[in-house]
């Protein structure tokens, strides 16, 4: 079969969670794309999904136990070495914990610990478990061990509650697998414009209105877009940080200058990512001379700055993709969804100032990405560099869907 995964060998691990029913669809998609799939399930997964269905769809016997019925040993080392990629979907909290500590109490764990290929895990659990410090610690360990930990979706959970922790939809997991296995630069031939950093709105020759943004998140996105093959222009407000030299950086100071630079470049790009912390207002007039201390009170009259994201969202063509950010302190999800609609964006990356370790100037961030149609993905706390790669991989998927 001549699918996008033709000739690829994929080992699909399934652990015992309610999301296992979606693994059947993932298996079908992998086979449809031409992959050879060997399924290995944990003993508890057999209560959630039938080995007979998996064997029929994969056209291979399903491995569960160390020793098969015919007394043949399941060679976990060979299974771990056979695959081009191992994908465990769903991965329960229990398996994440075992994998992080190297506990080897079933065949799938032995395969994971014998793997010589990339290992991708798609977590699925209830929100309280997903947010627990121990789970976050374990996922950070898996990441630093070099494994790919996919985000989770927001929605209805096995417990009947609604929140973060749903396994990603099979189509989205497939897109991650395709990108990983093909190892290509998915954005070659495309161009992008990114805004980053604060803006400074002058009051007089020595003073300005500004904010604490370091610009790091937008700079990492510009680096990741460039690394994925897109010709990237970064419109950067006043900050001491810089992007890689391959990124074409335009330095600006004010929101109006940022707007002008973006408006100029945007029509020739396919991707716009507005990550700057743009000042919403600027002083109505800028004093020529330093304002002297005189009266007891001083009132500044402010006028609204143009909204760069909204401009791009409202003027985009059908083959352009526009991504915005939302920094929220309360009613986070509702505000982010409102911003997505008001600015006609294709994606809003929302971070909350309530999230520990994800503040201004930090190297880390914790976000949820909202897309039209109620789609959302919540990522755990991770470095802004890793997060930029995740955002760019989602952009790559969406832009190719538009094409
Ligand atoms: N943004 C922009 N131009 C502006 C203001 C905001 O491009 N003049 C972009 C930001 O880069 C970000 C998104 O809009 O991608 C949301 O910014 P935010 O400050 O959270 O939203 P606002 O529209 O300013 O709404 P509010 O201040 O009411 O939350």
mmCIF file of C-alpha atoms and ligand atoms in Angstrom, residues 195 255 274-280 305-310 323-328 339 342-343 348, ligand 1:
data_model
loop_
_atom_site.group_PDB
_atom_site.id
_atom_site.type_symbol
_atom_site.label_atom_id
_atom_site.label_comp_id
_atom_site.label_asym_id
_atom_site.label_seq_id
_atom_site.Cartn_x
_atom_site.Cartn_y
_atom_site.Cartn_z
ATOM 1 C CA UNK A 195 5.708 39.272 16.685
ATOM 2 C CA UNK A 255 2.827 49.189 18.680
ATOM 3 C CA UNK A 274 1.355 37.181 17.177
ATOM 4 C CA UNK A 275 3.141 36.532 20.446
ATOM 5 C CA UNK A 276 4.045 40.134 21.335
ATOM 6 C CA UNK A 277 2.715 41.820 24.461
ATOM 7 C CA UNK A 278 1.493 44.861 22.589
ATOM 8 C CA UNK A 279 0.525 47.924 24.652
ATOM 9 C CA UNK A 280 -3.212 48.363 24.151
ATOM 10 C CA UNK A 305 -3.281 51.147 19.487
ATOM 11 C CA UNK A 306 -4.149 49.120 16.384
ATOM 12 C CA UNK A 307 -4.688 45.421 17.099
ATOM 13 C CA UNK A 308 -2.157 43.535 14.982
ATOM 14 C CA UNK A 309 -3.612 40.067 15.540
ATOM 15 C CA UNK A 310 -7.115 41.261 14.727
ATOM 16 C CA UNK A 323 -2.144 32.311 15.678
ATOM 17 C CA UNK A 324 -2.537 34.549 18.710
ATOM 18 C CA UNK A 325 -1.712 34.392 22.381
ATOM 19 C CA UNK A 326 -3.856 35.176 25.390
ATOM 20 C CA UNK A 327 -2.500 35.928 28.803
ATOM 21 C CA UNK A 328 -5.333 35.630 31.266
ATOM 22 C CA UNK A 339 -10.439 36.246 21.727
ATOM 23 C CA UNK A 342 -13.229 38.282 18.056
ATOM 24 C CA UNK A 343 -9.834 38.284 16.318
ATOM 25 C CA UNK A 348 -5.146 30.927 20.532
HETATM 26 N N1 LIG B 1 -2.385 41.784 20.163
HETATM 27 C C1 LIG B 1 -1.977 42.471 19.020
HETATM 28 N N2 LIG B 1 -2.103 43.821 18.961
HETATM 29 C C2 LIG B 1 -2.612 44.508 19.988
HETATM 30 C C3 LIG B 1 -3.039 43.833 21.163
HETATM 31 C C4 LIG B 1 -2.909 42.467 21.216
HETATM 32 O O1 LIG B 1 -1.508 41.833 18.074
HETATM 33 N N3 LIG B 1 -2.721 45.815 19.914
HETATM 34 C C5 LIG B 1 -2.292 40.329 20.173
HETATM 35 C C6 LIG B 1 -1.255 39.780 21.112
HETATM 36 O O2 LIG B 1 0.000 39.652 20.480
HETATM 37 C C7 LIG B 1 -1.859 38.415 21.443
HETATM 38 C C8 LIG B 1 -3.351 38.663 21.411
HETATM 39 O O3 LIG B 1 -3.512 39.833 20.626
HETATM 40 O O4 LIG B 1 -1.561 37.470 20.443
HETATM 41 C C9 LIG B 1 -4.050 38.851 22.694
HETATM 42 O O5 LIG B 1 -3.472 39.853 23.447
HETATM 43 P P1 LIG B 1 -4.127 40.281 24.835
HETATM 44 O O6 LIG B 1 -3.395 41.466 25.389
HETATM 45 O O7 LIG B 1 -4.292 39.081 25.733
HETATM 46 O O8 LIG B 1 -5.597 40.683 24.355
HETATM 47 P P2 LIG B 1 -6.302 42.029 24.168
HETATM 48 O O9 LIG B 1 -6.938 42.045 22.836
HETATM 49 O O10 LIG B 1 -5.412 43.160 24.495
HETATM 50 O O11 LIG B 1 -7.478 41.889 25.212
HETATM 51 P P3 LIG B 1 -7.502 42.195 26.798
HETATM 52 O O12 LIG B 1 -6.382 43.154 27.079
HETATM 53 O O13 LIG B 1 -8.847 42.769 26.985
HETATM 54 O O14 LIG B 1 -7.343 40.854 27.457
#
